[in-house]
Amino acid sequence: MTCPTAHLDLTVEEIDLIEVSLCQTRDILSDRRMSQEHRACLEGGTSGDMTRQLGERLVQIQQLLGRLDSQKSDFGAVIS
């Protein structure tokens, strides 16, 4: 198992790729969550654990996207 490092050597292009990938994942999970909620509504039940897990993951992704955006801004300030 690898040990985390406090310093990541990523280019702006690599950070952009990560950001785009996270946005695509967020959109896919959001669609799945809506489908789960719709199915539960049609069946007259609750959306359950799957919807809750999807919601938690969506929150994590959104927070990470915010942090990436913040670091990109900081990185841009350093370059200027």
Short mmCIF file of N, CA, C and O in Angstrom, two decimals:
data_model
loop_
_atom_site.label_atom_id
_atom_site.label_comp_id
_atom_site.label_asym_id
_atom_site.label_seq_id
_atom_site.Cartn_x
_atom_site.Cartn_y
_atom_site.Cartn_z
N MET A 1 0.84 -1.18 0.00
CA MET A 1 0.00 0.00 0.00
C MET A 1 0.89 1.24 0.00
O MET A 1 1.89 1.30 0.69
N THR A 2 0.50 2.24 -0.77
CA THR A 2 1.29 3.46 -0.85
C THR A 2 0.96 4.39 0.31
O THR A 2 -0.15 4.37 0.84
N CYS A 3 1.92 5.19 0.67
CA CYS A 3 1.72 6.18 1.74
C CYS A 3 1.35 7.51 1.09
O CYS A 3 1.95 7.90 0.09
N PRO A 4 0.38 8.23 1.67
CA PRO A 4 0.03 9.53 1.10
C PRO A 4 1.17 10.53 1.29
O PRO A 4 1.94 10.44 2.23
N THR A 5 1.24 11.47 0.38
CA THR A 5 2.25 12.51 0.46
C THR A 5 1.57 13.87 0.56
O THR A 5 0.47 14.05 0.03
N ALA A 6 2.19 14.78 1.23
CA ALA A 6 1.61 16.12 1.38
C ALA A 6 1.81 16.94 0.11
O ALA A 6 1.13 17.93 -0.11
N HIS A 7 2.73 16.52 -0.75
CA HIS A 7 3.03 17.28 -1.96
C HIS A 7 2.71 16.42 -3.19
O HIS A 7 3.26 15.34 -3.37
N LEU A 8 1.81 16.93 -4.01
CA LEU A 8 1.50 16.25 -5.27
C LEU A 8 2.07 17.08 -6.40
O LEU A 8 1.89 18.29 -6.45
N ASP A 9 2.75 16.43 -7.29
CA ASP A 9 3.36 17.12 -8.42
C ASP A 9 2.47 16.95 -9.65
O ASP A 9 2.74 16.12 -10.52
N LEU A 10 1.39 17.74 -9.70
CA LEU A 10 0.44 17.66 -10.80
C LEU A 10 0.49 18.95 -11.62
O LEU A 10 0.62 20.04 -11.06
N THR A 11 0.35 18.81 -12.91
CA THR A 11 0.27 19.98 -13.77
C THR A 11 -1.16 20.51 -13.75
O THR A 11 -2.10 19.82 -13.33
N VAL A 12 -1.31 21.72 -14.25
CA VAL A 12 -2.66 22.31 -14.34
C VAL A 12 -3.53 21.45 -15.26
O VAL A 12 -4.71 21.24 -14.99
N GLU A 13 -2.94 20.92 -16.33
CA GLU A 13 -3.69 20.08 -17.26
C GLU A 13 -4.17 18.80 -16.57
O GLU A 13 -5.29 18.34 -16.82
N GLU A 14 -3.33 18.22 -15.73
CA GLU A 14 -3.72 17.01 -14.99
C GLU A 14 -4.84 17.31 -14.00
O GLU A 14 -5.78 16.52 -13.86
N ILE A 15 -4.74 18.45 -13.35
CA ILE A 15 -5.80 18.85 -12.42
C ILE A 15 -7.10 19.07 -13.18
O ILE A 15 -8.18 18.68 -12.73
N ASP A 16 -7.01 19.68 -14.37
CA ASP A 16 -8.20 19.87 -15.20
C ASP A 16 -8.83 18.52 -15.58
O ASP A 16 -10.06 18.38 -15.55
N LEU A 17 -8.00 17.55 -15.93
CA LEU A 17 -8.50 16.22 -16.28
C LEU A 17 -9.21 15.58 -15.09
O LEU A 17 -10.29 14.99 -15.24
N ILE A 18 -8.63 15.70 -13.92
CA ILE A 18 -9.26 15.16 -12.70
C ILE A 18 -10.59 15.86 -12.47
O ILE A 18 -11.61 15.22 -12.17
N GLU A 19 -10.61 17.17 -12.65
CA GLU A 19 -11.83 17.94 -12.44
C GLU A 19 -12.93 17.52 -13.42
O GLU A 19 -14.09 17.31 -13.02
N VAL A 20 -12.58 17.37 -14.69
CA VAL A 20 -13.55 16.94 -15.70
C VAL A 20 -14.08 15.54 -15.37
O VAL A 20 -15.29 15.29 -15.45
N SER A 21 -13.19 14.65 -14.96
CA SER A 21 -13.60 13.29 -14.61
C SER A 21 -14.54 13.28 -13.41
O SER A 21 -15.54 12.55 -13.39
N LEU A 22 -14.24 14.10 -12.43
CA LEU A 22 -15.12 14.19 -11.25
C LEU A 22 -16.48 14.77 -11.63
O LEU A 22 -17.51 14.32 -11.11
N CYS A 23 -16.49 15.74 -12.52
CA CYS A 23 -17.77 16.32 -12.96
C CYS A 23 -18.61 15.28 -13.69
O CYS A 23 -19.83 15.19 -13.49
N GLN A 24 -17.97 14.48 -14.53
CA GLN A 24 -18.69 13.42 -15.25
C GLN A 24 -19.23 12.38 -14.26
O GLN A 24 -20.38 11.94 -14.39
N THR A 25 -18.41 12.01 -13.29
CA THR A 25 -18.85 11.04 -12.28
C THR A 25 -20.00 11.61 -11.47
O THR A 25 -20.98 10.92 -11.20
N ARG A 26 -19.91 12.89 -11.10
CA ARG A 26 -20.99 13.55 -10.36
C ARG A 26 -22.29 13.50 -11.15
O ARG A 26 -23.35 13.17 -10.60
N ASP A 27 -22.22 13.78 -12.45
CA ASP A 27 -23.43 13.76 -13.28
C ASP A 27 -24.04 12.36 -13.37
O ASP A 27 -25.26 12.20 -13.29
N ILE A 28 -23.19 11.36 -13.53
CA ILE A 28 -23.66 9.97 -13.61
C ILE A 28 -24.33 9.56 -12.29
O ILE A 28 -25.42 8.99 -12.28
N LEU A 29 -23.66 9.86 -11.17
CA LEU A 29 -24.22 9.49 -9.86
C LEU A 29 -25.51 10.26 -9.57
O LEU A 29 -26.44 9.71 -8.97
N SER A 30 -25.56 11.49 -10.00
CA SER A 30 -26.78 12.28 -9.81
C SER A 30 -27.95 11.66 -10.57
O SER A 30 -29.06 11.55 -10.05
N ASP A 31 -27.69 11.23 -11.81
CA ASP A 31 -28.74 10.56 -12.59
C ASP A 31 -29.18 9.26 -11.91
O ASP A 31 -30.37 8.96 -11.85
N ARG A 32 -28.21 8.49 -11.41
CA ARG A 32 -28.56 7.25 -10.71
C ARG A 32 -29.40 7.52 -9.47
O ARG A 32 -30.35 6.81 -9.18
N ARG A 33 -29.03 8.57 -8.74
CA ARG A 33 -29.78 8.90 -7.53
C ARG A 33 -31.21 9.28 -7.88
O ARG A 33 -32.16 8.85 -7.23
N MET A 34 -31.37 10.08 -8.93
CA MET A 34 -32.71 10.47 -9.34
C MET A 34 -33.51 9.25 -9.78
O MET A 34 -34.71 9.14 -9.48
N SER A 35 -32.87 8.31 -10.47
CA SER A 35 -33.56 7.09 -10.90
C SER A 35 -33.99 6.26 -9.70
O SER A 35 -35.11 5.72 -9.68
N GLN A 36 -33.13 6.16 -8.70
CA GLN A 36 -33.47 5.41 -7.49
C GLN A 36 -34.67 6.06 -6.78
O GLN A 36 -35.58 5.37 -6.33
N GLU A 37 -34.64 7.38 -6.67
CA GLU A 37 -35.74 8.08 -6.01
C GLU A 37 -37.03 7.92 -6.80
O GLU A 37 -38.10 7.73 -6.21
N HIS A 38 -36.94 7.98 -8.12
CA HIS A 38 -38.12 7.83 -8.96
C HIS A 38 -38.70 6.42 -8.83
O HIS A 38 -39.91 6.24 -8.68
N ARG A 39 -37.83 5.42 -8.85
CA ARG A 39 -38.26 4.04 -8.71
C ARG A 39 -38.96 3.84 -7.36
O ARG A 39 -40.01 3.22 -7.28
N ALA A 40 -38.38 4.39 -6.31
CA ALA A 40 -38.97 4.25 -4.98
C ALA A 40 -40.34 4.93 -4.92
O ALA A 40 -41.27 4.41 -4.32
N CYS A 41 -40.44 6.07 -5.58
CA CYS A 41 -41.71 6.79 -5.60
C CYS A 41 -42.78 5.97 -6.33
O CYS A 41 -43.91 5.86 -5.86
N LEU A 42 -42.41 5.37 -7.45
CA LEU A 42 -43.36 4.54 -8.21
C LEU A 42 -43.78 3.30 -7.43
O LEU A 42 -44.93 2.86 -7.53
N GLU A 43 -42.83 2.75 -6.66
CA GLU A 43 -43.12 1.54 -5.90
C GLU A 43 -43.76 1.84 -4.55
O GLU A 43 -44.16 0.93 -3.84
N GLY A 44 -43.85 3.11 -4.22
CA GLY A 44 -44.48 3.49 -2.97
C GLY A 44 -43.63 3.23 -1.74
O GLY A 44 -44.14 3.17 -0.62
N GLY A 45 -42.34 3.09 -1.92
CA GLY A 45 -41.45 2.82 -0.79
C GLY A 45 -40.46 3.95 -0.59
O GLY A 45 -40.59 5.03 -1.15
N THR A 46 -39.48 3.67 0.21
CA THR A 46 -38.42 4.63 0.44
C THR A 46 -37.26 4.33 -0.50
O THR A 46 -37.08 3.20 -0.97
N SER A 47 -36.46 5.34 -0.74
CA SER A 47 -35.35 5.17 -1.67
C SER A 47 -34.20 4.38 -1.06
O SER A 47 -33.39 3.80 -1.78
N GLY A 48 -34.08 4.35 0.25
CA GLY A 48 -33.17 3.46 0.94
C GLY A 48 -31.70 3.80 0.92
O GLY A 48 -31.31 4.93 0.65
N ASP A 49 -30.93 2.77 1.25
CA ASP A 49 -29.48 2.93 1.44
C ASP A 49 -28.76 3.37 0.17
O ASP A 49 -27.82 4.17 0.24
N MET A 50 -29.15 2.85 -0.97
CA MET A 50 -28.45 3.20 -2.21
C MET A 50 -28.52 4.70 -2.47
O MET A 50 -27.51 5.32 -2.80
N THR A 51 -29.69 5.28 -2.31
CA THR A 51 -29.84 6.71 -2.53
C THR A 51 -29.03 7.51 -1.52
O THR A 51 -28.39 8.50 -1.86
N ARG A 52 -29.02 7.06 -0.29
CA ARG A 52 -28.25 7.74 0.76
C ARG A 52 -26.76 7.68 0.43
O ARG A 52 -26.04 8.67 0.51
N GLN A 53 -26.28 6.51 0.02
CA GLN A 53 -24.87 6.36 -0.33
C GLN A 53 -24.50 7.22 -1.54
O GLN A 53 -23.43 7.84 -1.56
N LEU A 54 -25.38 7.25 -2.52
CA LEU A 54 -25.13 8.10 -3.69
C LEU A 54 -25.07 9.56 -3.28
O LEU A 54 -24.22 10.32 -3.74
N GLY A 55 -25.97 9.96 -2.40
CA GLY A 55 -25.98 11.34 -1.91
C GLY A 55 -24.71 11.70 -1.17
O GLY A 55 -24.14 12.78 -1.37
N GLU A 56 -24.24 10.78 -0.34
CA GLU A 56 -22.99 11.01 0.39
C GLU A 56 -21.82 11.14 -0.57
O GLU A 56 -20.95 12.01 -0.40
N ARG A 57 -21.77 10.29 -1.58
CA ARG A 57 -20.68 10.34 -2.55
C ARG A 57 -20.75 11.64 -3.35
O ARG A 57 -19.73 12.26 -3.64
N LEU A 58 -21.96 12.08 -3.69
CA LEU A 58 -22.12 13.34 -4.42
C LEU A 58 -21.60 14.51 -3.61
O LEU A 58 -20.95 15.41 -4.14
N VAL A 59 -21.87 14.51 -2.31
CA VAL A 59 -21.37 15.57 -1.43
C VAL A 59 -19.84 15.55 -1.40
O VAL A 59 -19.19 16.60 -1.50
N GLN A 60 -19.26 14.36 -1.29
CA GLN A 60 -17.80 14.25 -1.28
C GLN A 60 -17.19 14.78 -2.57
O GLN A 60 -16.19 15.51 -2.55
N ILE A 61 -17.79 14.42 -3.68
CA ILE A 61 -17.27 14.87 -4.98
C ILE A 61 -17.40 16.38 -5.09
O ILE A 61 -16.46 17.06 -5.53
N GLN A 62 -18.53 16.94 -4.66
CA GLN A 62 -18.72 18.38 -4.76
C GLN A 62 -17.72 19.13 -3.89
O GLN A 62 -17.16 20.15 -4.29
N GLN A 63 -17.45 18.60 -2.70
CA GLN A 63 -16.46 19.22 -1.82
C GLN A 63 -15.07 19.15 -2.43
O GLN A 63 -14.30 20.11 -2.38
N LEU A 64 -14.74 18.01 -3.01
CA LEU A 64 -13.43 17.85 -3.65
C LEU A 64 -13.29 18.79 -4.84
O LEU A 64 -12.23 19.40 -5.05
N LEU A 65 -14.34 18.93 -5.63
CA LEU A 65 -14.31 19.86 -6.75
C LEU A 65 -14.06 21.29 -6.26
O LEU A 65 -13.31 22.05 -6.87
N GLY A 66 -14.68 21.65 -5.15
CA GLY A 66 -14.46 22.96 -4.57
C GLY A 66 -13.01 23.16 -4.14
O GLY A 66 -12.42 24.22 -4.37
N ARG A 67 -12.44 22.14 -3.52
CA ARG A 67 -11.05 22.22 -3.09
C ARG A 67 -10.10 22.30 -4.28
O ARG A 67 -9.12 23.04 -4.26
N LEU A 68 -10.39 21.52 -5.33
CA LEU A 68 -9.57 21.58 -6.54
C LEU A 68 -9.61 22.98 -7.16
O LEU A 68 -8.59 23.52 -7.57
N ASP A 69 -10.80 23.54 -7.22
CA ASP A 69 -10.96 24.87 -7.79
C ASP A 69 -10.18 25.90 -6.97
O ASP A 69 -9.50 26.77 -7.52
N SER A 70 -10.23 25.76 -5.66
CA SER A 70 -9.50 26.66 -4.78
C SER A 70 -8.00 26.53 -5.00
O SER A 70 -7.28 27.53 -5.08
N GLN A 71 -7.52 25.30 -5.12
CA GLN A 71 -6.09 25.10 -5.33
C GLN A 71 -5.65 25.58 -6.70
O GLN A 71 -4.55 26.09 -6.85
N LYS A 72 -6.52 25.42 -7.69
CA LYS A 72 -6.18 25.94 -9.03
C LYS A 72 -6.04 27.46 -8.96
O LYS A 72 -5.14 28.02 -9.56
N SER A 73 -6.92 28.12 -8.22
CA SER A 73 -6.84 29.56 -8.06
C SER A 73 -5.54 29.95 -7.37
O SER A 73 -4.86 30.89 -7.78
N ASP A 74 -5.19 29.22 -6.31
CA ASP A 74 -3.94 29.49 -5.59
C ASP A 74 -2.75 29.25 -6.50
O ASP A 74 -1.79 30.02 -6.51
N PHE A 75 -2.80 28.19 -7.31
CA PHE A 75 -1.71 27.85 -8.22
C PHE A 75 -1.55 28.95 -9.26
O PHE A 75 -0.45 29.35 -9.60
N GLY A 76 -2.67 29.44 -9.75
CA GLY A 76 -2.63 30.52 -10.74
C GLY A 76 -2.02 31.79 -10.17
O GLY A 76 -1.29 32.50 -10.83
N ALA A 77 -2.28 32.06 -8.88
CA ALA A 77 -1.71 33.23 -8.23
C ALA A 77 -0.21 33.10 -8.10
O ALA A 77 0.53 34.08 -8.21
N VAL A 78 0.27 31.88 -7.89
CA VAL A 78 1.71 31.65 -7.76
C VAL A 78 2.40 31.86 -9.09
O VAL A 78 3.50 32.41 -9.17
N ILE A 79 1.77 31.43 -10.17
CA ILE A 79 2.37 31.54 -11.51
C ILE A 79 2.43 32.98 -11.98
O ILE A 79 3.37 33.40 -12.59
N SER A 80 1.40 33.76 -11.65
CA SER A 80 1.31 35.15 -12.14
C SER A 80 2.41 36.03 -11.62
O SER A 80 3.04 35.87 -10.68
#
